PDB file of C-alpha atoms in Angstrom:
ATOM      1  CA  MET A1347     143.801 166.931  20.522  1.00 32.00           C
ATOM      2  CA  LEU A1348     141.884 164.038  22.149  1.00 36.00           C
ATOM      3  CA  PHE A1349     139.722 163.709  19.030  1.00 39.00           C
ATOM      4  CA  ARG A1350     142.777 163.318  16.796  1.00 38.00           C
ATOM      5  CA  SER A1351     144.149 160.645  19.143  1.00 37.00           C
ATOM      6  CA  LEU A1352     140.834 158.807  19.150  1.00 42.00           C
ATOM      7  CA  ALA A1353     140.509 159.051  15.402  1.00 47.00           C
ATOM      8  CA  SER A1354     143.947 157.601  14.778  1.00 47.00           C
ATOM      9  CA  ASN A1355     143.637 154.861  17.407  1.00 55.00           C
ATOM     10  CA  LEU A1356     139.922 154.219  17.788  1.00 64.00           C
ATOM     11  CA  GLY A1357     140.461 150.469  17.953  1.00 65.00           C
ATOM     12  CA  GLY A1358     143.105 150.786  20.656  1.00 65.00           C
ATOM     13  CA  TYR A1359     140.880 153.123  22.652  1.00 66.00           C
ATOM     14  CA  LEU A1360     137.695 151.062  22.395  1.00 72.00           C
ATOM     15  CA  LEU A1361     139.292 147.607  22.517  1.00 74.00           C
ATOM     16  CA  ASP A1362     141.524 148.043  25.574  1.00 68.00           C
ATOM     17  CA  ALA A1363     142.611 144.675  27.000  1.00 70.00           C
ATOM     18  CA  ASP A1364     141.299 145.614  30.456  1.00 78.00           C
ATOM     19  CA  PRO A1365     137.527 144.903  30.359  1.00 79.00           C
ATOM     20  CA  ASN A1366     136.748 147.716  32.837  1.00 82.00           C
ATOM     21  CA  VAL A1367     138.678 150.276  30.789  1.00 82.00           C
ATOM     22  CA  ARG A1368     137.078 148.971  27.587  1.00 81.00           C
ATOM     23  CA  ALA A1369     133.553 149.262  29.015  1.00 85.00           C
ATOM     24  CA  GLN A1370     134.216 152.768  30.300  1.00 86.00           C
ATOM     25  CA  SER A1371     135.816 153.855  26.994  1.00 86.00           C
ATOM     26  CA  GLN A1372     132.949 152.495  24.929  1.00 88.00           C
ATOM     27  CA  ALA A1373     130.346 154.095  27.213  1.00 90.00           C
ATOM     28  CA  SER A1374     132.122 157.479  27.036  1.00 90.00           C
ATOM     29  CA  PHE A1375     132.510 157.269  23.274  1.00 91.00           C
ATOM     30  CA  ALA A1376     128.866 156.248  22.770  1.00 93.00           C
ATOM     31  CA  ALA A1377     127.644 159.081  25.028  1.00 93.00           C
ATOM     32  CA  ALA A1378     129.730 161.624  23.101  1.00 92.00           C
ATOM     33  CA  ILE A1379     128.455 160.311  19.754  1.00 94.00           C
ATOM     34  CA  ARG A1380     124.833 160.392  20.993  1.00 96.00           C
ATOM     35  CA  THR A1381     125.235 163.999  22.152  1.00 95.00           C
ATOM     36  CA  LEU A1382     126.896 165.116  18.945  1.00 94.00           C
ATOM     37  CA  ALA A1383     124.385 163.216  16.785  1.00 95.00           C
ATOM     38  CA  ALA A1384     121.477 164.929  18.579  1.00 96.00           C
ATOM     39  CA  GLN A1385     123.032 168.368  18.040  1.00 95.00           C
ATOM     40  CA  LEU A1386     123.753 167.651  14.392  1.00 94.00           C
ATOM     41  CA  LYS A1387     120.280 166.190  13.774  1.00 95.00           C
ATOM     42  CA  GLN A1388     118.787 169.577  14.683  1.00 95.00           C
ATOM     43  CA  ARG A1389     120.859 171.073  11.864  1.00 93.00           C
ATOM     44  CA  GLY A1390     119.998 168.352   9.375  1.00 92.00           C
ATOM     45  CA  ALA A1391     123.479 166.858   9.548  1.00 93.00           C
ATOM     46  CA  GLY A1392     125.007 163.608  10.705  1.00 93.00           C
ATOM     47  CA  ILE A1393     128.201 161.767  11.542  1.00 94.00           C
ATOM     48  CA  ILE A1394     130.280 159.395   9.472  1.00 95.00           C
ATOM     49  CA  ILE A1395     132.522 157.164  11.572  1.00 94.00           C
ATOM     50  CA  SER A1396     135.329 155.368   9.830  1.00 93.00           C
ATOM     51  CA  GLY A1397     135.594 151.764  10.902  1.00 94.00           C
ATOM     52  CA  PRO A1398     138.982 150.235  11.661  1.00 93.00           C
ATOM     53  CA  LEU A1399     141.745 149.679   9.160  1.00 93.00           C
ATOM     54  CA  PRO A1400     144.219 146.824   9.122  1.00 93.00           C
ATOM     55  CA  PHE A1401     147.144 147.566  11.437  1.00 87.00           C
ATOM     56  CA  PHE A1402     150.655 146.225  11.836  1.00 83.00           C
ATOM     57  CA  MET A1403     151.642 146.826  15.466  1.00 74.00           C
ATOM     58  CA  LYS A1404     153.699 143.651  15.795  1.00 63.00           C
ATOM     59  CA  ARG A1405     156.389 144.923  13.458  1.00 57.00           C
ATOM     60  CA  PRO A1406     159.031 146.913  15.377  1.00 55.00           C
ATOM     61  CA  ASP A1407     160.948 148.114  12.315  1.00 53.00           C
ATOM     62  CA  LEU A1408     157.967 150.127  11.055  1.00 57.00           C
ATOM     63  CA  ILE A1409     159.563 153.106  12.784  1.00 63.00           C
ATOM     64  CA  THR A1410     161.770 153.686   9.729  1.00 67.00           C
ATOM     65  CA  PRO A1411     161.023 157.180   8.357  1.00 66.00           C
ATOM     66  CA  LYS A1412     158.971 156.511   5.257  1.00 67.00           C
ATOM     67  CA  SER A1413     160.869 159.231   3.387  1.00 68.00           C
ATOM     68  CA  LEU A1414     163.669 156.652   3.296  1.00 76.00           C
ATOM     69  CA  CYS A1415     161.338 154.165   1.608  1.00 76.00           C
ATOM     70  CA  GLN A1416     161.061 156.059  -1.659  1.00 72.00           C
ATOM     71  CA  PRO A1417     163.480 154.888  -4.325  1.00 73.00           C
ATOM     72  CA  GLU A1418     165.787 157.648  -5.526  1.00 77.00           C
ATOM     73  CA  TRP A1419     168.596 157.631  -8.082  1.00 79.00           C
ATOM     74  CA  TYR A1420     171.071 157.267  -5.180  1.00 80.00           C
ATOM     75  CA  ARG A1421     168.862 154.767  -3.304  1.00 75.00           C
ATOM     76  CA  PRO A1422     167.516 152.150  -5.720  1.00 75.00           C
ATOM     77  CA  HIS A1423     164.590 149.944  -4.769  1.00 70.00           C
ATOM     78  CA  ASN A1424     166.836 146.998  -3.848  1.00 75.00           C
ATOM     79  CA  ASN A1425     168.759 149.185  -1.329  1.00 77.00           C
ATOM     80  CA  LEU A1426     165.811 150.350   0.775  1.00 76.00           C
ATOM     81  CA  PRO A1427     165.932 149.773   4.571  1.00 76.00           C
ATOM     82  CA  SER A1428     164.316 146.603   5.940  1.00 72.00           C
ATOM     83  CA  GLY A1429     161.539 148.717   7.506  1.00 71.00           C
ATOM     84  CA  CYS A1430     160.347 149.515   3.987  1.00 77.00           C
ATOM     85  CA  LYS A1431     159.589 145.930   3.049  1.00 79.00           C
ATOM     86  CA  PRO A1432     155.981 144.697   3.141  1.00 85.00           C
ATOM     87  CA  THR A1433     154.585 143.401   6.423  1.00 86.00           C
ATOM     88  CA  LEU A1434     151.938 140.693   6.333  1.00 90.00           C
ATOM     89  CA  VAL A1435     149.368 139.970   9.037  1.00 92.00           C
ATOM     90  CA  PRO A1436     146.796 137.166   8.735  1.00 95.00           C
ATOM     91  CA  ARG A1437     143.506 138.725   7.632  1.00 97.00           C
ATOM     92  CA  ALA A1438     141.433 136.326   9.749  1.00 97.00           C
ATOM     93  CA  GLU A1439     143.402 137.324  12.862  1.00 94.00           C
ATOM     94  CA  LEU A1440     142.678 141.016  12.298  1.00 94.00           C
ATOM     95  CA  ILE A1441     138.998 140.374  11.494  1.00 96.00           C
ATOM     96  CA  ASP A1442     138.585 138.400  14.735  1.00 94.00           C
ATOM     97  CA  PHE A1443     140.366 141.052  16.801  1.00 91.00           C
ATOM     98  CA  LEU A1444     138.322 143.916  15.306  1.00 92.00           C
ATOM     99  CA  GLU A1445     134.939 142.135  15.429  1.00 94.00           C
ATOM    100  CA  PRO A1446     133.920 143.582  18.835  1.00 91.00           C
ATOM    101  CA  LEU A1447     134.721 147.102  17.631  1.00 92.00           C
ATOM    102  CA  ASN A1448     132.736 146.595  14.423  1.00 95.00           C
ATOM    103  CA  VAL A1449     129.764 145.234  16.386  1.00 95.00           C
ATOM    104  CA  PHE A1450     129.949 148.240  18.734  1.00 94.00           C
ATOM    105  CA  LEU A1451     130.080 150.746  15.848  1.00 95.00           C
ATOM    106  CA  MET A1452     127.274 149.006  13.950  1.00 97.00           C
ATOM    107  CA  GLY A1453     125.168 149.170  17.119  1.00 97.00           C
ATOM    108  CA  LEU A1454     125.614 152.955  17.186  1.00 97.00           C
ATOM    109  CA  GLU A1455     124.694 153.141  13.513  1.00 97.00           C
ATOM    110  CA  LYS A1456     121.542 151.101  14.122  1.00 98.00           C
ATOM    111  CA  GLU A1457     120.577 153.180  17.175  1.00 98.00           C
ATOM    112  CA  LEU A1458     121.188 156.643  15.707  1.00 97.00           C
ATOM    113  CA  PRO A1459     119.619 157.401  12.308  1.00 96.00           C
ATOM    114  CA  ASN A1460     122.099 160.155  11.447  1.00 96.00           C
ATOM    115  CA  VAL A1461     125.198 158.095  12.272  1.00 96.00           C
ATOM    116  CA  HIS A1462     126.774 156.024   9.509  1.00 97.00           C
ATOM    117  CA  VAL A1463     129.802 153.723   9.642  1.00 96.00           C
ATOM    118  CA  PHE A1464     132.133 153.512   6.655  1.00 96.00           C
ATOM    119  CA  ASN A1465     134.137 150.295   6.767  1.00 96.00           C
ATOM    120  CA  PRO A1466     137.406 150.749   4.823  1.00 96.00           C
ATOM    121  CA  PHE A1467     138.972 147.436   5.893  1.00 97.00           C
ATOM    122  CA  SER A1468     138.088 145.354   2.801  1.00 97.00           C
ATOM    123  CA  SER A1469     139.208 148.100   0.432  1.00 97.00           C
ATOM    124  CA  ILE A1470     142.710 147.960   1.921  1.00 97.00           C
ATOM    125  CA  CYS A1471     142.724 144.215   2.633  1.00 97.00           C
ATOM    126  CA  PRO A1472     140.357 142.524   0.158  1.00 97.00           C
ATOM    127  CA  PRO A1473     138.435 139.406   1.265  1.00 97.00           C
ATOM    128  CA  ASP A1474     140.180 137.245  -1.329  1.00 97.00           C
ATOM    129  CA  GLN A1475     143.549 137.818   0.372  1.00 96.00           C
ATOM    130  CA  GLN A1476     144.774 135.574   3.158  1.00 97.00           C
ATOM    131  CA  PHE A1477     147.071 138.300   4.515  1.00 96.00           C
ATOM    132  CA  CYS A1478     146.771 142.061   4.925  1.00 96.00           C
ATOM    133  CA  SER A1479     149.863 143.891   3.718  1.00 93.00           C
ATOM    134  CA  THR A1480     151.445 147.286   4.257  1.00 89.00           C
ATOM    135  CA  HIS A1481     151.981 147.313   0.471  1.00 91.00           C
ATOM    136  CA  ARG A1482     150.130 146.581  -2.729  1.00 92.00           C
ATOM    137  CA  GLY A1483     152.842 145.365  -5.033  1.00 89.00           C
ATOM    138  CA  GLU A1484     155.662 147.889  -4.567  1.00 82.00           C
ATOM    139  CA  ILE A1485     153.288 150.670  -3.502  1.00 87.00           C
ATOM    140  CA  MET A1486     153.285 151.535   0.206  1.00 87.00           C
ATOM    141  CA  LEU A1487     149.744 151.707   1.610  1.00 91.00           C
ATOM    142  CA  PHE A1488     150.824 152.722   5.128  1.00 86.00           C
ATOM    143  CA  VAL A1489     153.303 155.305   6.367  1.00 81.00           C
ATOM    144  CA  ASP A1490     153.613 153.499   9.705  1.00 79.00           C
ATOM    145  CA  SER A1491     151.851 150.706  11.569  1.00 80.00           C
ATOM    146  CA  ASN A1492     148.343 152.198  11.324  1.00 83.00           C
ATOM    147  CA  HIS A1493     148.266 155.367   9.162  1.00 85.00           C
ATOM    148  CA  LEU A1494     147.550 155.245   5.449  1.00 90.00           C
ATOM    149  CA  SER A1495     149.867 156.738   2.859  1.00 88.00           C
ATOM    150  CA  VAL A1496     148.466 158.917   0.087  1.00 91.00           C
ATOM    151  CA  SER A1497     148.337 155.790  -2.085  1.00 92.00           C
ATOM    152  CA  GLY A1498     146.390 153.971   0.622  1.00 93.00           C
ATOM    153  CA  VAL A1499     143.918 156.828   0.939  1.00 95.00           C
ATOM    154  CA  ARG A1500     143.399 156.835  -2.824  1.00 96.00           C
ATOM    155  CA  LEU A1501     142.239 153.214  -2.602  1.00 95.00           C
ATOM    156  CA  LEU A1502     139.368 154.452  -0.407  1.00 96.00           C
ATOM    157  CA  GLU A1503     138.169 157.212  -2.716  1.00 95.00           C
ATOM    158  CA  GLN A1504     135.713 155.207  -4.843  1.00 96.00           C
ATOM    159  CA  PRO A1505     134.494 152.972  -1.985  1.00 97.00           C
ATOM    160  CA  PHE A1506     133.810 156.111   0.076  1.00 95.00           C
ATOM    161  CA  LEU A1507     131.937 157.782  -2.788  1.00 94.00           C
ATOM    162  CA  ASP A1508     129.913 154.566  -3.214  1.00 95.00           C
ATOM    163  CA  PHE A1509     129.189 154.576   0.543  1.00 96.00           C
ATOM    164  CA  LEU A1510     127.944 158.180   0.355  1.00 94.00           C
ATOM    165  CA  SER A1511     125.729 157.325  -2.585  1.00 94.00           C
ATOM    166  CA  ARG A1512     124.380 154.125  -1.004  1.00 94.00           C
ATOM    167  CA  HIS A1513     123.355 156.065   2.124  1.00 92.00           C
ATOM    168  CA  ASP A1514     122.093 159.042   0.099  1.00 90.00           C
ATOM    169  CA  LEU A1515     124.678 161.284   1.787  1.00 87.00           C
ATOM    170  CA  ASN A1516     126.099 162.864  -1.342  1.00 78.00           C
ATOM    171  CA  ARG A1517     123.298 165.378  -1.731  1.00 69.00           C
ATOM    172  CA  PRO A1518     123.442 168.848  -0.236  1.00 63.00           C
ATOM    173  CA  THR A1519     121.313 169.565   2.811  1.00 55.00           C
ATOM    174  CA  ALA A1520     118.364 171.948   2.539  1.00 49.00           C
ATOM    175  CA  ARG A1521     120.460 174.657   4.207  1.00 50.00           C
ATOM    176  CA  ALA A1522     123.359 174.151   1.760  1.00 50.00           C
ATOM    177  CA  SER A1523     120.928 174.127  -1.190  1.00 49.00           C
ATOM    178  CA  ALA A1524     119.380 177.406  -0.021  1.00 48.00           C
ATOM    179  CA  THR A1525     122.828 178.958   0.306  1.00 47.00           C
ATOM    180  CA  ALA A1526     123.841 177.733  -3.139  1.00 48.00           C
ATOM    181  CA  THR A1527     120.593 178.989  -4.664  1.00 47.00           C
ATOM    182  CA  HIS A1528     120.893 182.341  -2.916  1.00 49.00           C
ATOM    183  CA  GLY A1529     124.471 182.667  -4.082  1.00 48.00           C
ATOM    184  CA  LYS A1530     123.444 181.979  -7.708  1.00 46.00           C
ATOM    185  CA  SER A1531     120.523 184.390  -7.668  1.00 43.00           C
ATOM    186  CA  SER A1532     122.594 187.230  -6.248  1.00 42.00           C
ATOM    187  CA  SER A1533     125.288 186.817  -8.885  1.00 44.00           C
ATOM    188  CA  HIS A1534     122.870 187.255 -11.809  1.00 42.00           C
TER     189      HIS A1534
END
């Protein structure tokens, strides 16, 4: 349960406003990653950490159930609740806020050879945009203030595949190859 909480709010956990809490959180997280990376290295595996996404915490009406944000024959697009409208946050503001977290994660990546950081931020909020938005056109990218919708996740598919390829992570491990080969030979 703690892992799911950390995964969905890594920035909040590692960027706590209280410097003592932040230092302790980052030290605990780094120790856990080091331990896990060492265990996985023995098995020929590694860790992919997803960097932070844009987030929209300053918008109180994002609590609207997103099921109400889908146009239906009885609820046309122009009749959707106000919580369904796009929210904009200055990109530069988010980049500045998330910089310490990105530096921290990149430090772990540099220190541990089997740890890689995938940064999805620019795929959701491209560098040529002045503002990050909860929407792309009329398509909702987020289901709430910091969780992607299916459409938002789809925007990450190709960048993630490119990331895997760039880091040579899209090939099977020796163990997986042996299993696949064994499986093929026993079926013939």
